XYZ file of C-alpha atoms in Angstrom:
437
model
C -6.895 5.046 -46.044
C -4.849 4.576 -42.875
C -6.650 2.837 -40.037
C -7.615 5.022 -37.073
C -5.627 4.126 -33.955
C -7.812 2.710 -31.175
C -8.725 4.944 -28.245
C -7.649 3.626 -24.830
C -9.061 4.820 -21.502
C -6.294 5.148 -18.936
C -8.163 3.422 -16.097
C -7.794 0.209 -18.117
C -4.007 0.589 -18.095
C -3.555 0.687 -14.316
C -1.624 -2.365 -13.162
C -1.320 -4.055 -16.552
C 1.870 -5.944 -17.315
C 4.748 -4.551 -19.382
C 6.636 -7.064 -21.556
C 9.801 -6.997 -23.610
C 9.835 -8.359 -27.214
C 10.768 -11.827 -25.918
C 7.632 -12.049 -23.822
C 9.370 -11.551 -20.469
C 7.512 -9.356 -18.003
C 9.531 -6.389 -16.803
C 6.992 -4.586 -14.620
C 3.506 -3.121 -14.297
C 1.993 0.248 -15.250
C 1.350 2.430 -12.203
C 0.653 5.783 -13.896
C 1.038 7.812 -17.072
C 3.009 11.038 -17.492
C 1.610 13.881 -19.618
C 2.571 17.456 -20.383
C -0.301 19.942 -20.457
C 0.198 22.408 -23.326
C -0.862 26.024 -23.751
C -4.240 26.874 -25.234
C -6.614 23.994 -25.832
C -4.122 21.672 -27.495
C -4.432 18.117 -26.143
C -1.665 17.141 -23.684
C 1.180 15.107 -25.067
C 1.616 11.734 -23.369
C 5.308 11.514 -22.500
C 5.465 7.998 -21.120
C 4.468 5.469 -18.481
C 5.507 5.071 -14.865
C 6.426 1.384 -14.626
C 6.997 -0.428 -11.351
C 9.642 -3.132 -11.610
C 9.566 -6.318 -9.549
C 12.002 -4.590 -7.179
C 9.301 -1.924 -6.514
C 11.489 0.724 -8.167
C 9.472 3.084 -10.363
C 11.026 4.019 -13.668
C 10.024 6.158 -16.629
C 9.225 4.374 -19.912
C 9.006 6.862 -22.809
C 6.140 6.321 -25.250
C 8.750 6.207 -28.022
C 9.792 2.842 -26.589
C 6.265 1.469 -26.505
C 5.591 -0.655 -29.563
C 2.070 -1.700 -28.659
C -0.749 -1.454 -26.101
C -3.219 -4.244 -26.657
C -4.935 -7.216 -25.021
C -4.274 -5.879 -21.536
C -0.517 -5.546 -21.922
C 2.189 -3.098 -22.966
C 4.982 -4.208 -25.327
C 8.301 -2.317 -25.285
C 11.354 -2.152 -27.519
C 13.203 -4.151 -24.870
C 15.462 -1.363 -23.555
C 14.805 0.025 -20.079
C 16.481 2.872 -18.244
C 16.244 2.022 -14.539
C 16.871 5.505 -13.258
C 14.270 6.204 -10.570
C 11.315 8.226 -11.904
C 11.118 11.787 -10.597
C 8.250 13.982 -11.682
C 9.143 17.369 -13.185
C 7.207 20.611 -12.554
C 5.805 20.663 -16.112
C 4.554 17.064 -15.921
C 1.210 15.716 -14.728
C 0.479 12.217 -13.470
C -2.660 11.188 -15.322
C -4.073 8.745 -12.773
C -2.718 10.483 -9.699
C -3.624 14.071 -10.571
C -6.222 14.198 -13.341
C -8.832 11.698 -12.181
C -11.465 13.125 -9.798
C -10.477 16.682 -10.739
C -13.335 19.183 -11.073
C -13.247 21.105 -14.356
C -15.750 23.134 -16.374
C -17.388 22.610 -19.722
C -16.257 25.450 -21.984
C -19.613 25.787 -23.726
C -21.868 26.020 -20.653
C -19.518 26.750 -17.750
C -21.027 23.797 -15.907
C -18.821 22.071 -13.340
C -18.040 18.402 -14.014
C -15.888 15.714 -12.382
C -13.293 13.809 -14.400
C -13.965 10.054 -14.260
C -11.427 8.981 -16.892
C -9.422 10.218 -19.873
C -8.522 8.468 -23.105
C -5.279 8.403 -25.062
C -4.708 7.829 -28.760
C -1.644 7.438 -30.943
C -1.324 10.058 -33.645
C -1.527 8.779 -37.257
C 1.801 7.859 -38.871
C 3.698 8.936 -35.747
C 4.840 7.453 -32.467
C 3.459 10.371 -30.456
C 0.457 9.894 -28.163
C -2.044 12.463 -26.929
C -4.835 12.678 -24.389
C -7.752 13.308 -26.699
C -10.983 12.733 -24.765
C -12.297 13.255 -21.234
C -15.033 11.172 -19.590
C -16.874 13.397 -17.087
C -19.934 13.442 -14.858
C -22.054 16.534 -14.391
C -22.597 17.928 -10.904
C -20.329 17.693 -7.878
C -21.378 14.155 -7.040
C -20.667 12.818 -3.561
C -22.022 9.971 -1.486
C -25.419 11.515 -0.729
C -25.952 13.351 -3.989
C -27.761 12.010 -6.975
C -25.196 11.434 -9.658
C -25.603 13.455 -12.813
C -25.249 12.606 -16.484
C -21.938 11.116 -17.650
C -20.559 12.018 -21.068
C -17.359 11.902 -23.107
C -16.100 15.173 -24.593
C -13.042 16.380 -26.485
C -10.143 17.699 -24.421
C -10.746 21.164 -25.872
C -14.307 21.124 -24.505
C -13.178 21.367 -20.855
C -11.194 23.937 -18.922
C -9.412 23.855 -15.545
C -6.707 21.203 -15.707
C -3.919 23.731 -15.376
C -5.315 25.291 -12.168
C -4.363 23.768 -8.813
C -7.454 22.402 -7.117
C -8.050 22.125 -3.383
C -10.251 19.357 -2.025
C -9.897 17.114 -5.068
C -11.688 13.796 -4.607
C -10.152 10.359 -4.950
C -13.026 7.983 -5.746
C -12.036 7.195 -9.322
C -8.310 7.055 -8.585
C -8.965 4.503 -5.833
C -11.166 2.478 -8.181
C -8.159 1.957 -10.449
C -6.149 0.595 -7.486
C -8.951 -1.344 -5.803
C -7.250 -4.738 -6.109
C -3.830 -3.622 -4.831
C -2.470 -5.139 -1.664
C -1.877 -2.674 1.207
C 1.896 -2.686 0.602
C 1.411 -1.846 -3.080
C -1.175 0.867 -2.368
C 1.240 2.298 0.210
C 3.857 2.478 -2.542
C 1.361 4.389 -4.712
C 0.654 6.881 -1.909
C 4.342 7.354 -1.192
C 4.934 8.557 -4.755
C 2.018 11.030 -4.825
C 2.376 14.695 -3.901
C 1.616 15.528 -0.217
C -1.621 17.240 -1.285
C -2.820 14.269 -3.330
C -1.641 11.818 -0.669
C -3.828 13.529 1.942
C -6.843 13.493 -0.416
C -6.465 9.793 -1.147
C -5.992 8.966 2.539
C -9.160 10.891 3.357
C -11.106 8.778 0.854
C -9.956 5.406 2.235
C -11.972 3.526 4.830
C -10.516 3.438 8.333
C -9.611 -0.242 8.008
C -7.976 0.149 4.590
C -6.064 3.263 5.671
C -4.828 1.437 8.788
C -3.496 -1.428 6.651
C -1.782 1.036 4.314
C -0.267 3.119 7.118
C 1.403 0.000 8.511
C 3.275 -0.343 5.197
C 4.373 3.294 4.792
C 7.658 4.907 5.838
C 7.530 6.654 9.204
C 7.563 10.191 7.750
C 4.548 9.426 5.536
C 2.685 7.893 8.481
C 3.170 10.992 10.605
C 2.265 13.321 7.730
C -0.987 11.504 6.918
C -2.055 11.078 10.539
C -1.400 14.772 11.172
C -3.778 15.797 8.371
C -6.689 13.709 9.679
C -9.208 15.070 12.147
C -8.288 13.846 15.605
C -11.423 11.710 16.001
C -10.731 9.933 12.717
C -7.033 9.581 13.509
C -8.015 7.780 16.726
C -10.394 5.509 14.775
C -7.611 4.592 12.332
C -5.184 3.872 15.171
C -7.774 1.497 16.665
C -7.819 -0.449 13.381
C -4.035 -0.792 13.283
C -2.190 -3.661 14.918
C -1.434 -2.489 18.466
C 2.330 -2.762 17.991
C 2.215 -0.636 14.808
C -0.057 1.919 16.501
C 2.337 2.079 19.458
C 5.320 2.643 17.141
C 3.505 5.450 15.327
C 2.275 7.167 18.494
C 5.763 6.919 19.940
C 7.001 9.289 17.224
C 4.469 12.021 18.083
C 4.880 14.848 20.601
C 3.687 13.850 24.085
C 0.644 16.146 24.010
C -0.562 14.822 20.633
C 0.025 11.228 21.724
C -2.038 11.615 24.911
C -4.836 13.411 23.086
C -5.189 10.581 20.553
C -4.983 7.873 23.214
C -7.776 9.604 25.145
C -9.970 9.516 22.019
C -9.380 5.792 21.395
C -11.559 3.035 22.856
C -10.311 2.288 26.389
C -9.438 -1.344 25.568
C -7.451 -0.423 22.453
C -5.714 2.447 24.234
C -4.768 0.141 27.129
C -3.124 -2.346 24.726
C -1.139 0.435 23.071
C -0.077 1.969 26.403
C 1.092 -1.450 27.591
C 3.304 -1.825 24.518
C 4.686 1.682 24.838
C 5.842 0.883 28.374
C 8.519 -1.442 26.973
C 11.796 -0.303 25.459
C 12.166 -0.162 21.697
C 13.548 -3.269 20.022
C 12.640 -5.553 22.894
C 10.168 -8.440 22.656
C 7.678 -6.398 24.700
C 8.003 -3.432 22.368
C 7.767 -5.537 19.188
C 4.979 -7.940 20.158
C 1.325 -7.823 19.204
C -1.147 -8.257 22.047
C -3.657 -10.120 19.879
C -2.351 -13.633 19.128
C -4.691 -16.636 18.922
C -5.289 -17.773 22.509
C -7.189 -20.991 23.331
C -8.159 -22.688 26.587
C -6.827 -26.211 27.235
C -10.281 -27.772 26.794
C -10.604 -26.371 23.241
C -10.482 -28.789 20.314
C -8.465 -28.890 17.119
C -11.651 -27.861 15.296
C -11.872 -24.747 17.512
C -8.244 -23.921 16.770
C -8.608 -24.312 13.004
C -11.703 -22.103 13.035
C -9.627 -19.343 14.641
C -6.719 -19.857 12.222
C -9.079 -19.431 9.248
C -9.848 -15.823 10.243
C -8.980 -13.852 7.055
C -8.089 -10.759 9.093
C -5.088 -12.519 10.653
C -1.653 -12.112 9.134
C -0.023 -15.373 7.950
C 2.522 -15.127 10.766
C -0.120 -14.818 13.493
C -2.196 -17.600 11.934
C 0.790 -19.963 11.895
C 0.331 -21.066 15.504
C -1.977 -20.892 18.502
C -1.144 -20.424 22.172
C -2.862 -22.460 24.877
C -3.368 -20.708 28.212
C -5.553 -20.905 31.272
C -8.233 -18.186 31.621
C -8.413 -15.288 31.116
C -8.141 -15.579 27.319
C -7.133 -11.964 26.700
C -3.495 -10.963 27.129
C -2.064 -10.901 29.723
C -3.565 -14.365 30.092
C -3.581 -16.940 32.826
C -0.743 -19.464 32.932
C 0.815 -20.096 29.513
C 0.827 -23.835 28.777
C 2.345 -24.175 25.318
C 2.181 -23.607 21.574
C 0.711 -25.579 18.661
C 1.813 -24.984 15.062
C -0.993 -25.129 12.506
C 0.713 -28.031 10.697
C 0.203 -30.140 13.827
C -3.452 -29.078 13.903
C -3.862 -30.438 10.361
C -2.489 -33.845 11.376
C -4.872 -34.534 14.278
C -8.622 -35.357 14.332
C -10.946 -32.348 14.827
C -12.165 -33.629 18.220
C -8.647 -33.791 19.717
C -8.151 -31.595 22.787
C -5.424 -29.030 22.193
C -3.991 -29.708 25.647
C -2.924 -33.159 24.441
C -0.791 -31.965 21.507
C 1.082 -29.021 23.023
C 4.681 -28.203 22.206
C 5.781 -27.553 25.771
C 9.513 -27.551 25.058
C 9.596 -24.387 22.919
C 11.288 -21.640 24.898
C 9.219 -18.472 25.337
C 10.715 -14.996 25.062
C 10.967 -12.601 27.971
C 9.413 -9.162 27.310
C 12.861 -7.652 27.958
C 14.612 -9.836 25.339
C 16.686 -7.694 22.990
C 16.540 -7.772 19.197
C 19.629 -9.999 18.667
C 18.184 -12.601 21.055
C 14.831 -12.478 19.289
C 16.442 -12.867 15.863
C 18.471 -15.778 17.182
C 15.295 -17.458 18.409
C 13.691 -17.294 14.972
C 16.852 -18.534 13.267
C 17.323 -21.414 15.729
C 13.778 -22.756 15.741
C 12.692 -21.805 12.185
C 9.609 -20.065 13.579
C 7.540 -17.200 12.167
C 6.086 -16.159 15.548
C 7.206 -16.489 19.166
C 5.316 -16.287 22.487
C 6.249 -13.555 24.958
C 5.722 -14.616 28.583
C 6.303 -12.646 31.789
C 7.921 -13.840 35.034
C 4.545 -14.941 36.385
C 3.984 -17.278 33.428
C 1.301 -15.184 31.687
C 1.261 -14.803 27.902
C 1.702 -11.122 27.071
C 1.640 -11.402 23.277
C 3.582 -12.742 20.312
C 6.438 -11.371 18.226
C 6.183 -12.082 14.490
C 9.083 -12.356 12.088
C 7.909 -9.394 9.994
C 8.224 -7.098 13.023
C 11.743 -8.379 13.642
C 12.735 -7.709 10.026
C 11.202 -4.225 10.156
C 13.584 -3.311 12.968
C 16.656 -5.082 11.609
C 16.529 -3.499 8.159
C 17.601 0.139 7.584
C 15.005 2.775 8.539
C 14.454 3.648 4.885
C 14.224 0.058 3.601
C 10.689 0.607 2.270
C 12.048 3.273 -0.074
C 14.916 1.135 -1.379
C 14.888 -1.346 -4.222
C 16.840 -4.553 -4.018
C 18.852 -4.004 -7.191
C 22.518 -4.864 -7.686
C 24.143 -1.462 -7.204
C 26.816 -2.347 -9.715
C 24.185 -2.242 -12.457
C 23.240 1.148 -13.800
C 20.755 -0.371 -16.200
C 18.283 -3.199 -16.732
C 18.427 -5.524 -19.699
C 15.118 -6.555 -21.151
C 16.222 -8.073 -24.411
C 18.181 -5.009 -25.498
C 21.279 -2.886 -24.998
C 21.841 -1.320 -21.562
C 21.041 2.374 -21.273
C 22.924 4.687 -18.838
C 20.993 6.098 -15.900
C 21.299 9.708 -17.027
C 18.896 9.412 -19.967
C 16.225 12.075 -19.576
C 12.456 11.889 -19.907
C 12.637 13.451 -23.300
C 14.464 10.308 -24.517
């Protein structure tokens, strides 16, 4: 008797590595593609959406999957690197099926989809979605959760009907460990409807981090679908320079309305940045660098550098200024790189180890001058000081790169354009191979 193929729940496949026959990793699973069929026949699993190291998403047909086991996917070794584009008849399993509300055929009771399982058909290379893991009731934060059960695909109804107000709790659980840039890439590839639902389910802080990594059009789209009070809360959580860039793309009336809803201190920082021209040090800087008084110690400085909420670039150095400590500060005295902080005793006064020779940037410095500064001094952040000697903020190298790269750089993959294929231990395949393989 032939052995029954193991059942695999799709939430366990999110993010797992994809390897070629030689053991070389070629990417990670980001979603699964299925085709819902007429009647109550289980959907056919067409393939996997695999994200390459270049962040390009490609389609890997199930016919090229030789095994799914031990937390990894093994392929035949041949990859078509044509960018994945979803077709009208296809459904993204993680992106569109999880959190959907459907009904049990037998009782008509509404249930929420928590997960679905896939299984390979006996003696064939075809895969199907065979089971659905659901929870009874509508759920929600303040509702008592109902009974969870696993049923056959044919026992539920409603997957083929477009749903409004679909939740995102279980989808987000599958991407919980993703960095903001990777989660932003996930959102970018979802439909506008699903993107808005996922954004609504994120915390303000998490959504702010993700927005900073999204293309401008996606930022504006998501912000426009939030209630104004929440949009203002999210803008407060963003880095002031990123919030200023985003607000600068909105109509004047919308911009002023959101600024009025923000906390006065946060709104003042953003307004200050928006007063500078684009692609100048004043327009690129953040107003929240690490500022210390001259009587602070190395121990004080290291305690501030350890703040996990700081980006690596901002944590790379501290700026010593006379009071007040908030930008614009009192007289700027100098900079200390964190490597110098590690070389001196904790009780050392920061005023005694200043780098006073490092040239500060003027807020009116243009992008080429700023880039030249970073290239000349091998720095990852630079102080911005006004004519009166006050520290206004700091420009970080990531902000410089954001404005030097093409506007659509987040949507591009850094692949050699002369290659129409990727080799993963096999023969190259032209880019025009279709999903049907």
